[in-house]
Each structure stands twice: as C-alpha cells, then as structure tokens.
PDB file of C-alpha atoms in Angstrom:
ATOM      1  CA  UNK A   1     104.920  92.833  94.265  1.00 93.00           C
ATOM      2  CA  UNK A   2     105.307  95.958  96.815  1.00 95.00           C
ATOM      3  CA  UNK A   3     104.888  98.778  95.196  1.00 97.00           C
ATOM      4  CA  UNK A   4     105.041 102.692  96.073  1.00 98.00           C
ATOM      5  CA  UNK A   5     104.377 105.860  93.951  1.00 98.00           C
ATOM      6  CA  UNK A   6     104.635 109.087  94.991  1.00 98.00           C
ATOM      7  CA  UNK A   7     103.180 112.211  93.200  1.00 97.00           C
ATOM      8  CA  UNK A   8     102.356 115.588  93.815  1.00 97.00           C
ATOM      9  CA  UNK A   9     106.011 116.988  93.637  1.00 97.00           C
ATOM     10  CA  UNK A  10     106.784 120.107  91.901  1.00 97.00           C
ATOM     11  CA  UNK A  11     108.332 123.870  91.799  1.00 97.00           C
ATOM     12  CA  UNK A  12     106.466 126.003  94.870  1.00 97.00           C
ATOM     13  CA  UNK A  13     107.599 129.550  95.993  1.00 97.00           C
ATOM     14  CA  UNK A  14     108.223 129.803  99.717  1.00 97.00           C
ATOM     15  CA  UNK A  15     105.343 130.434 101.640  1.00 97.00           C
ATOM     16  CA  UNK A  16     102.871 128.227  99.862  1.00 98.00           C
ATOM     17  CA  UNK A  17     101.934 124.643 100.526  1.00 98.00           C
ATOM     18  CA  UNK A  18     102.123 121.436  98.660  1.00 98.00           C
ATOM     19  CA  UNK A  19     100.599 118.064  99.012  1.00 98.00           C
ATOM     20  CA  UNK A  20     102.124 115.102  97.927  1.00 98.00           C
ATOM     21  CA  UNK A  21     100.429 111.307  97.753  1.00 98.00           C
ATOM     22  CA  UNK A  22     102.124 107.777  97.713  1.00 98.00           C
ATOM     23  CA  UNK A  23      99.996 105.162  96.079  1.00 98.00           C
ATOM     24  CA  UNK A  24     100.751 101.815  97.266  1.00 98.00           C
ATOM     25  CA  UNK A  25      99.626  98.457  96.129  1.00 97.00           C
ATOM     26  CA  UNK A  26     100.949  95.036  95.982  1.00 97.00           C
ATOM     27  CA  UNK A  27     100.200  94.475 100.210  1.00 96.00           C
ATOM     28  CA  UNK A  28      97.318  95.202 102.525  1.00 97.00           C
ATOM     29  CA  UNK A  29      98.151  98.647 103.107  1.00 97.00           C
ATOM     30  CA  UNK A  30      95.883  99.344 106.232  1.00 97.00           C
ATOM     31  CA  UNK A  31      97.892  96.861 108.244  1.00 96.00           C
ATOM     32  CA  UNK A  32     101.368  99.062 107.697  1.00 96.00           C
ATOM     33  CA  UNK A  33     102.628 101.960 109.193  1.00 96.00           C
ATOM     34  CA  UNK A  34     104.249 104.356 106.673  1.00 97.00           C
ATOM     35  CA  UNK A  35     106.856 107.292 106.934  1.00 97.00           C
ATOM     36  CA  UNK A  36     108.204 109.946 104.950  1.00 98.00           C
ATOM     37  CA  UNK A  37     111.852 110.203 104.194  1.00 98.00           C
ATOM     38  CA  UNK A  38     113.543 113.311 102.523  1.00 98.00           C
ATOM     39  CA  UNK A  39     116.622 113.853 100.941  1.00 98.00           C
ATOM     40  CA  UNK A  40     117.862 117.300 100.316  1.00 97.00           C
ATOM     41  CA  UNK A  41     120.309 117.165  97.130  1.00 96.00           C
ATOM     42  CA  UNK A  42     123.598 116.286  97.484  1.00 95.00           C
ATOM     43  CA  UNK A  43     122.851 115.279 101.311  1.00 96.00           C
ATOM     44  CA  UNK A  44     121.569 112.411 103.183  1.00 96.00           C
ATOM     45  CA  UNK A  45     118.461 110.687 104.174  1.00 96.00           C
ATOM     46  CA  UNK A  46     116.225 112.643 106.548  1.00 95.00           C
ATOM     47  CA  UNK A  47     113.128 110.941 108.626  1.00 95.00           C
ATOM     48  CA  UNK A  48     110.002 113.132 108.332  1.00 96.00           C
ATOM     49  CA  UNK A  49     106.923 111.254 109.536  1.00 96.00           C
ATOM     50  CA  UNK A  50     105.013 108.258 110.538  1.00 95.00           C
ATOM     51  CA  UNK A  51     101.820 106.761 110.631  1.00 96.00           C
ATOM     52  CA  UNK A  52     100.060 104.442 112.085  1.00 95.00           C
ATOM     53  CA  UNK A  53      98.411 101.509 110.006  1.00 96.00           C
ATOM     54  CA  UNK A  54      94.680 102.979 110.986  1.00 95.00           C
ATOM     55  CA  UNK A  55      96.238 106.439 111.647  1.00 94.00           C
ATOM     56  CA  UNK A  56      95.241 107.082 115.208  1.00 95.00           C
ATOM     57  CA  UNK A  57      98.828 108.243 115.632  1.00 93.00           C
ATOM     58  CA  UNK A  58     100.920 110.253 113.755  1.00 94.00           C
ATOM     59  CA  UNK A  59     105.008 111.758 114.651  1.00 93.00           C
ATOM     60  CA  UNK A  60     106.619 114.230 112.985  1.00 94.00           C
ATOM     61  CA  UNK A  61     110.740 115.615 112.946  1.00 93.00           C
ATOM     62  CA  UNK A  62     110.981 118.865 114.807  1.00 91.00           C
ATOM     63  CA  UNK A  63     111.809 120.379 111.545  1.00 93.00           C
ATOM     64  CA  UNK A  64     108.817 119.770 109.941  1.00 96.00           C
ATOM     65  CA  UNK A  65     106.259 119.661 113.224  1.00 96.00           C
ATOM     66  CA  UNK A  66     103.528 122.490 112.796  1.00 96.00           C
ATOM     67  CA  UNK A  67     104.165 122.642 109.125  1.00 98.00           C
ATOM     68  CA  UNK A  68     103.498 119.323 107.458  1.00 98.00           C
ATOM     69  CA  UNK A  69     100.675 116.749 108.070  1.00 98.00           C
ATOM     70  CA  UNK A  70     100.836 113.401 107.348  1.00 98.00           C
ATOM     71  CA  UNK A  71      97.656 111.408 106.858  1.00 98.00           C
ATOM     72  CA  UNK A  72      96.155 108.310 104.946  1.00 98.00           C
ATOM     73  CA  UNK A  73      92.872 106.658 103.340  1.00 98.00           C
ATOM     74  CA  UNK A  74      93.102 103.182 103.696  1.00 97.00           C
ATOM     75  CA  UNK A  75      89.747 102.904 101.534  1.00 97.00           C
ATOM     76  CA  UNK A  76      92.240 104.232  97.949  1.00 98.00           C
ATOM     77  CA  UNK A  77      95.646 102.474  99.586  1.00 98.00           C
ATOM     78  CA  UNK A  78      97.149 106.404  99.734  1.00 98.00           C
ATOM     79  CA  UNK A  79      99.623 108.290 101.659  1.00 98.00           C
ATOM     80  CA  UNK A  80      99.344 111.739 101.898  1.00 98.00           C
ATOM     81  CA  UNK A  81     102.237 114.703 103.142  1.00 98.00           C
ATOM     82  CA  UNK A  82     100.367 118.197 103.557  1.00 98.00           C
ATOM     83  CA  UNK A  83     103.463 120.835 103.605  1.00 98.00           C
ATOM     84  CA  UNK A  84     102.276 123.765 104.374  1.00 98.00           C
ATOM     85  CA  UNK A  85     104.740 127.605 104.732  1.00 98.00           C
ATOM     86  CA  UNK A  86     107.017 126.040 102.745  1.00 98.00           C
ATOM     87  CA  UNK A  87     110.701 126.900 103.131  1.00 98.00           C
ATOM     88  CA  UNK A  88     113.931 126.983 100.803  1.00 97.00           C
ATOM     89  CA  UNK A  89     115.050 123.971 103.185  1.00 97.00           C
ATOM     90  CA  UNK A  90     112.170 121.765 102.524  1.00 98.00           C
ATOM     91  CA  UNK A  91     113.678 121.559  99.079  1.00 98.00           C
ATOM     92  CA  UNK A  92     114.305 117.911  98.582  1.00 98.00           C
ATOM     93  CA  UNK A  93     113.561 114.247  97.098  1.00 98.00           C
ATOM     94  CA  UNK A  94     110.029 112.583  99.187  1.00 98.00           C
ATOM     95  CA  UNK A  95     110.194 109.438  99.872  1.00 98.00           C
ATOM     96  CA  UNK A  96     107.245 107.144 101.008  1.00 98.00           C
ATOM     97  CA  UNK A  97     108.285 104.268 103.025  1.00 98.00           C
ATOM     98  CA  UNK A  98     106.728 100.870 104.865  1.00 97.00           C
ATOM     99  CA  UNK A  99     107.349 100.719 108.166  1.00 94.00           C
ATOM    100  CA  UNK A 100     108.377  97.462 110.040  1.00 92.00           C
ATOM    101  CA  UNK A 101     107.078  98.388 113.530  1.00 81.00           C
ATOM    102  CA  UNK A 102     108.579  95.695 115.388  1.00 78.00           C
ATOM    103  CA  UNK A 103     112.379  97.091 114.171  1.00 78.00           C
ATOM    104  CA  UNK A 104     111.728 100.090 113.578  1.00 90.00           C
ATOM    105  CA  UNK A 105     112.961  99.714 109.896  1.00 95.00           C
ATOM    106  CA  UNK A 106     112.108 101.034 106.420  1.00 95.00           C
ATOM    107  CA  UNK A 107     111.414  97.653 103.814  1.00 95.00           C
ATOM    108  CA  UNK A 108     110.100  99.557 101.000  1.00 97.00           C
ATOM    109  CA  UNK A 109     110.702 102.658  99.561  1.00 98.00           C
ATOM    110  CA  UNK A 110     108.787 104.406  96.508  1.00 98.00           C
ATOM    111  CA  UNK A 111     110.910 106.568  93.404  1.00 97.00           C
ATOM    112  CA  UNK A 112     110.899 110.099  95.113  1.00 98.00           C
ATOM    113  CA  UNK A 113     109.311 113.043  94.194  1.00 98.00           C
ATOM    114  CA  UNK A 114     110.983 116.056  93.796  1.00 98.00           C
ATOM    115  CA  UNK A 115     109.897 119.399  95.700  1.00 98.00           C
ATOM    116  CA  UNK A 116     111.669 122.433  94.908  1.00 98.00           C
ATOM    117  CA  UNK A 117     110.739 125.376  96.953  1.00 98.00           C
ATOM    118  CA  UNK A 118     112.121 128.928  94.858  1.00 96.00           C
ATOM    119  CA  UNK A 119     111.135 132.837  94.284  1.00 93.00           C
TER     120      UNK A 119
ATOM    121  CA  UNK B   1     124.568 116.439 112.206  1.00 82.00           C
ATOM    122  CA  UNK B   2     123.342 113.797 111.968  1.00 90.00           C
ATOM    123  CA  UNK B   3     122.500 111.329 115.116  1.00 91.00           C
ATOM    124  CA  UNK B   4     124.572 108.708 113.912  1.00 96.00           C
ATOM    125  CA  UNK B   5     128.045 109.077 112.117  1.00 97.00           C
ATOM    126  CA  UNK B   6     129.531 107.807 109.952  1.00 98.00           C
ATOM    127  CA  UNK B   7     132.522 108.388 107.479  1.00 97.00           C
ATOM    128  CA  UNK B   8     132.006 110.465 104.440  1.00 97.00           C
ATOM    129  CA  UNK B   9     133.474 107.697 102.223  1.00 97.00           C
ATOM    130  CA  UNK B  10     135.317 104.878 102.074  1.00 97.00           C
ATOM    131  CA  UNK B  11     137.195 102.774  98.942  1.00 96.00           C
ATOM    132  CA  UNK B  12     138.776  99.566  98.348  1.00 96.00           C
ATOM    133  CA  UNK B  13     140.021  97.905  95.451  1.00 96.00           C
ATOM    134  CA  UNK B  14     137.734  95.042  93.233  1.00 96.00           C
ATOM    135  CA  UNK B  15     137.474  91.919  95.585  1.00 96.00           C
ATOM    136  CA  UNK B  16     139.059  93.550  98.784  1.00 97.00           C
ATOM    137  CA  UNK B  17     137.127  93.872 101.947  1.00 97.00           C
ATOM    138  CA  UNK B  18     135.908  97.202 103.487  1.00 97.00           C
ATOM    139  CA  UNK B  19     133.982  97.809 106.623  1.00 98.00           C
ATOM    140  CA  UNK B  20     131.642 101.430 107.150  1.00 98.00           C
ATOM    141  CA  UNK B  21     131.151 102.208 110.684  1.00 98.00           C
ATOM    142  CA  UNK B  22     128.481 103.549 112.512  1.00 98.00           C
ATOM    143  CA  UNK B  23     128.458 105.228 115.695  1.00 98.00           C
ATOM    144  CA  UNK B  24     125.436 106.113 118.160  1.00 96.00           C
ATOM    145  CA  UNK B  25     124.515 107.066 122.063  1.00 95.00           C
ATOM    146  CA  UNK B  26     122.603 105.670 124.913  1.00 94.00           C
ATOM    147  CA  UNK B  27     119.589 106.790 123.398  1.00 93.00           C
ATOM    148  CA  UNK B  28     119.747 105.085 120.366  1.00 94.00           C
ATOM    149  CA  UNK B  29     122.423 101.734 119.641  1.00 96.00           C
ATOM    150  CA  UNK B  30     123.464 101.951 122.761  1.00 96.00           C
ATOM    151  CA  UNK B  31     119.580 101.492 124.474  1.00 94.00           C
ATOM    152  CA  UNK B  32     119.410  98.869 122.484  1.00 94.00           C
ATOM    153  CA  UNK B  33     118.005  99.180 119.567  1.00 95.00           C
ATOM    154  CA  UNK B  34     118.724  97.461 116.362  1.00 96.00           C
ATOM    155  CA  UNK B  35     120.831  99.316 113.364  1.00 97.00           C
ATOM    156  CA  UNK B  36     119.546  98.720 109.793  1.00 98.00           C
ATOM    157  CA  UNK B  37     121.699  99.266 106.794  1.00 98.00           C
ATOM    158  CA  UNK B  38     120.069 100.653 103.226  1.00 98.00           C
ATOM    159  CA  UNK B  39     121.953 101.053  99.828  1.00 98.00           C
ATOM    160  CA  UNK B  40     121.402 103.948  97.571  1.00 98.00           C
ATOM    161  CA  UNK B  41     122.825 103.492  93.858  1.00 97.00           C
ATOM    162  CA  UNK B  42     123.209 106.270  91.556  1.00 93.00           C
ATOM    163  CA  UNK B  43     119.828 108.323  91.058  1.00 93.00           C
ATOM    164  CA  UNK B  44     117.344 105.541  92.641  1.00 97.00           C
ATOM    165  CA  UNK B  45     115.579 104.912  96.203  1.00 97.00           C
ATOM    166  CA  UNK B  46     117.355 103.481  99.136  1.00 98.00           C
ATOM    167  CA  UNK B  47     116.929  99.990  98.683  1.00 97.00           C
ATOM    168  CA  UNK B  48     117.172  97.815 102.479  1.00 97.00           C
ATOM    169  CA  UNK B  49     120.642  96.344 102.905  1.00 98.00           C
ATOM    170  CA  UNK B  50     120.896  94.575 106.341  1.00 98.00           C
ATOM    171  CA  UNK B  51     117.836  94.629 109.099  1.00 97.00           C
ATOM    172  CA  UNK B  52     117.868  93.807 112.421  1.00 95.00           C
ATOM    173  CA  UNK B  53     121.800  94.316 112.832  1.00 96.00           C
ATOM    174  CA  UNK B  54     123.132  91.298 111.004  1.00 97.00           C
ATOM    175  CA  UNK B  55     119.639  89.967 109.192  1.00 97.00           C
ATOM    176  CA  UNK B  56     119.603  90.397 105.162  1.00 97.00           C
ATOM    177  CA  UNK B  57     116.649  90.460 102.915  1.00 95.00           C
ATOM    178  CA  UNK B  58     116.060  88.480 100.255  1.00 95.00           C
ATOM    179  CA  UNK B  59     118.254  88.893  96.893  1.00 95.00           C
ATOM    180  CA  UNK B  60     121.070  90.883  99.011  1.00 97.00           C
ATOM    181  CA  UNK B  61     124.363  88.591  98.481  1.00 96.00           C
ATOM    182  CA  UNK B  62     126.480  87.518 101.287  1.00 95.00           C
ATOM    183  CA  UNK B  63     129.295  89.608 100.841  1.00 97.00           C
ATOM    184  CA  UNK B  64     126.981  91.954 102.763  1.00 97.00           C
ATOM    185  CA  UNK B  65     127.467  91.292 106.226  1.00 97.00           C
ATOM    186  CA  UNK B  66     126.587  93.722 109.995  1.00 97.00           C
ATOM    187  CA  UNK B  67     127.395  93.748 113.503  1.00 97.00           C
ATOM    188  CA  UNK B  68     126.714  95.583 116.455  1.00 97.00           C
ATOM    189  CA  UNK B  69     128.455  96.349 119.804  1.00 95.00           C
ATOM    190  CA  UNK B  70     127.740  98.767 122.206  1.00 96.00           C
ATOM    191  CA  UNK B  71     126.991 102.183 120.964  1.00 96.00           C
ATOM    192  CA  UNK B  72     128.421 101.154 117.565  1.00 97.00           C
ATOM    193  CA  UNK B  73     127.604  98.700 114.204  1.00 98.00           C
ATOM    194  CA  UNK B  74     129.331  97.974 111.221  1.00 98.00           C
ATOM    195  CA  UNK B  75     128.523  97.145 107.827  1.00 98.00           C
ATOM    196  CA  UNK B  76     131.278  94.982 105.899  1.00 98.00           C
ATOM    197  CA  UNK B  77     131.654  94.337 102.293  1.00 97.00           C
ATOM    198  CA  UNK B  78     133.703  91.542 100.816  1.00 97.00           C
ATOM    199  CA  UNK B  79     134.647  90.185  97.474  1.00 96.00           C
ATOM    200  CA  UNK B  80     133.893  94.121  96.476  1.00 97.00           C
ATOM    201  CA  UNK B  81     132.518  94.219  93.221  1.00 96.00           C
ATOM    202  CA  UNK B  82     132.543  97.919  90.719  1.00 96.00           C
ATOM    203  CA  UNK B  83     128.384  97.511  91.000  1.00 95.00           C
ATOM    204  CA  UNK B  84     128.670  97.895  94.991  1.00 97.00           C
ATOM    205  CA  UNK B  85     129.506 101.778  94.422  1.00 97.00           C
ATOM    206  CA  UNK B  86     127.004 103.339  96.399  1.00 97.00           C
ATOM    207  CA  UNK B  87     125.816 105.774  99.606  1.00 98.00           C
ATOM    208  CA  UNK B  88     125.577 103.426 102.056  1.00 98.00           C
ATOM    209  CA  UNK B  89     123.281 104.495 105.425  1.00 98.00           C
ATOM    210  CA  UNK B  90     122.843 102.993 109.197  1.00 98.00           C
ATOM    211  CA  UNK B  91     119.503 103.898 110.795  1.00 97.00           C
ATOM    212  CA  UNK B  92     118.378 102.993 113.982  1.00 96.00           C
ATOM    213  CA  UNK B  93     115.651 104.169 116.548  1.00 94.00           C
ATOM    214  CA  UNK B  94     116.013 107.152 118.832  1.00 93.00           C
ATOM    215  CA  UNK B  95     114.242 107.090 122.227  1.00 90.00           C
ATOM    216  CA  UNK B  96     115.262 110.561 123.190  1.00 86.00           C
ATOM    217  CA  UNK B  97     112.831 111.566 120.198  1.00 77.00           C
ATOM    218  CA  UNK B  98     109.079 110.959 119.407  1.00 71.00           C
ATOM    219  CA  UNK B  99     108.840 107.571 117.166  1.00 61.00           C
ATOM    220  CA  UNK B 100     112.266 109.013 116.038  1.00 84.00           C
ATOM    221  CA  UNK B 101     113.994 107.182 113.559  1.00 92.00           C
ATOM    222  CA  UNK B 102     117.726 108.571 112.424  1.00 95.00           C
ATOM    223  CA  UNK B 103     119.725 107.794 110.006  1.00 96.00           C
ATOM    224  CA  UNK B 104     123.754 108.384 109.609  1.00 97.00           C
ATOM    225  CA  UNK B 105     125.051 111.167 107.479  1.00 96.00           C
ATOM    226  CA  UNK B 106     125.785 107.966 104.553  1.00 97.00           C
ATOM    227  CA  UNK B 107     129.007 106.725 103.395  1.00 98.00           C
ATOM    228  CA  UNK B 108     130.141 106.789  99.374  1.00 98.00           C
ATOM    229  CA  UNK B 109     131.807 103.891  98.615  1.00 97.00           C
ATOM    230  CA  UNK B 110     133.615 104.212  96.084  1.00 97.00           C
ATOM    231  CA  UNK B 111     135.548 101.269  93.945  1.00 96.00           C
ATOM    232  CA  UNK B 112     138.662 101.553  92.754  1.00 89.00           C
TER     233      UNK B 112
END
C-alpha cells in the first residue's frame, strides 16, 4: 500500500535551517508530483510546495519562497524540504503529500513531522 | 485568511444531516476548478474525503456527499455518526498564484 514517512523534524532556534525527508514506497514514486503541506498548531492546513515527478519544476507559497527548497531523488523514492532562516512562524506539523496533477488534489498524506522553531 | 472560507464549526445531532460550505473567487471555484474535501480526525493526517467536487475514494461511506456551483461547494453529511467529529477542509486550485493550491480555514464538526 501507499505509504509516506516523513523525518527530519525537530526543536531549531530561529535563524538556523532544517531539512526534512519523506520516504515513500508502496507506488512508483518518479511518476508523482509531491507537495508539502504545513499545519501550524491549533490552525489549518497550509500549501508549501510542489514538485514535479522528475523535478524539472518546482513552486513554492510566498511565505516560504527564498527560504525553503524542495527537491527529490527518485533513485532512494525521497522527498526532501530544505528550510533555511528559520522563523517562529515556520513552527508547525510537515506534511508530505502525492499530488494528482490532473485535479490538482492531495491522495496521500504521510504522519507529520513536527518543527518547532524557539530561543 | 485563508483563500477559501469556510465556517469555524458546525454541529448536528447523531443521524441528522449537516452541510459545510465553502466559498471561493474567479480565480479559483469560480475559474473552474474542482474543490476537494479532506478529513482530519483527532491527532492524525488529513485523510481525502471527496475529489473532483462530488467523486469519493474508496472506503469513504456515502453519507459523504459534495457539490459545486459557481464560486461555491458544499460538503454534506448524513446519517451523522459520533466517529464523523472532525476538521473538515475544501481545497481547490488558485490561478492567480504559481501551481497554487489553497485550502479553507477547516470546519470542526462537532457531534452532539
């Protein structure tokens, strides 16, 4: 079955950078697009990035553009968020997600991983 | 703000019917573009509701039901049951915004 696993998630002070990973398996994962989602707590669900299956294109939110990269290595089935100057707002749940292109939809979603950015 | 609103929360009694709106722009529902619906229990992932409007995956019971019209969509709920208490989100696609896609603020539905 689809699955997705995200890592990397953890305490960071502001300022410093963080790079999370989605492991996927269960589906050829070179022929998907794939997003990040975030959730600050207590709020709702907030689009971060896309993909492209072979990652010749790549979209970010404008809250997040210039900060965080999003990449991927189909050869290890991996997802990768680079946050970089991380702020208190960037606090959140990550989310990796498959993207149905022709929608424009979310099917899958992995657990979350939790990034706290504190002093 | 979110692109797309919807109510904080909504509630209905076991087995009554509720509906959660969501409302959009001409950049978004109203261009045309399809609203998708995702449930979020208690502490887990958004799990995909309704896709494509009105389509639902496989394992989601029929008492979960969309609709679309015009800049709006609605997601309706019958037979509620106590294990439907949720956040409940619309998304769509946003052409005002690069591969944008938005999501509603989420509704809590709560059962009585």
């Amino acid at each position: 079955q689809v699955q997705l696993v995200e890592s990397g998630g953890g305490v960071v002070q502001p300022g410093r950078s963080l790079r999370l990973s989605c492991a996927a398996s269960g589906f050829t994962f070179s022929s998907y697009g794939m997003h990040w989602v975030r959730q600050a707590p207590g709020k709702g669900l907030e689009w971060v990035a896309i993909i492209w299956y072979d990652g010749t294109n790549k979209y970010y939110a404008d809250s997040v553009r210039g900060r965080f990269t999003i990449s991927r290595d189909n050869s290890k089935n991996t997802l990768y968020l680079q946050m970089n100057s991380l702020r208190a707002e960037d606090t959140a749940v990550y989310y990796c997600a498959r993207d149905i292109r022709d929608g424009y939809y979310f099917d899958c979603w992995g657990q979350g991983t939790l990034v706290t950015v504190s002093s | 703000q979110s692109v797309l609103t919807q109510p904080p929360s909504v509630s209905g009694a076991p087995g009554q019917r509720v509906t959660i709106s969501c409302t959009g722009s001409s950049s978004n529902i109203g261009a045309g573009y399809d609203v998708h619906w995702y449930q979020q229990l208690p502490g887990t992932a958004p799990k995909l509701l309704i896709y494509g409007n009105n389509n639902r995956p496989s394992g989601v019971p029929d008492r979960f039901s969309g609709s679309k019209s015009g800049t709006s969509a609605s997601l309706a709920i019958s037979g509620l049951q106590t294990e439907d208490e949720a956040d409940y989100y619309c998304q769509s696609f946003d052409s005002s915004l690069s591969a944008s896609r938005v999501f509603g603020g989420g509704t809590k539905l709560t059962v009585l």
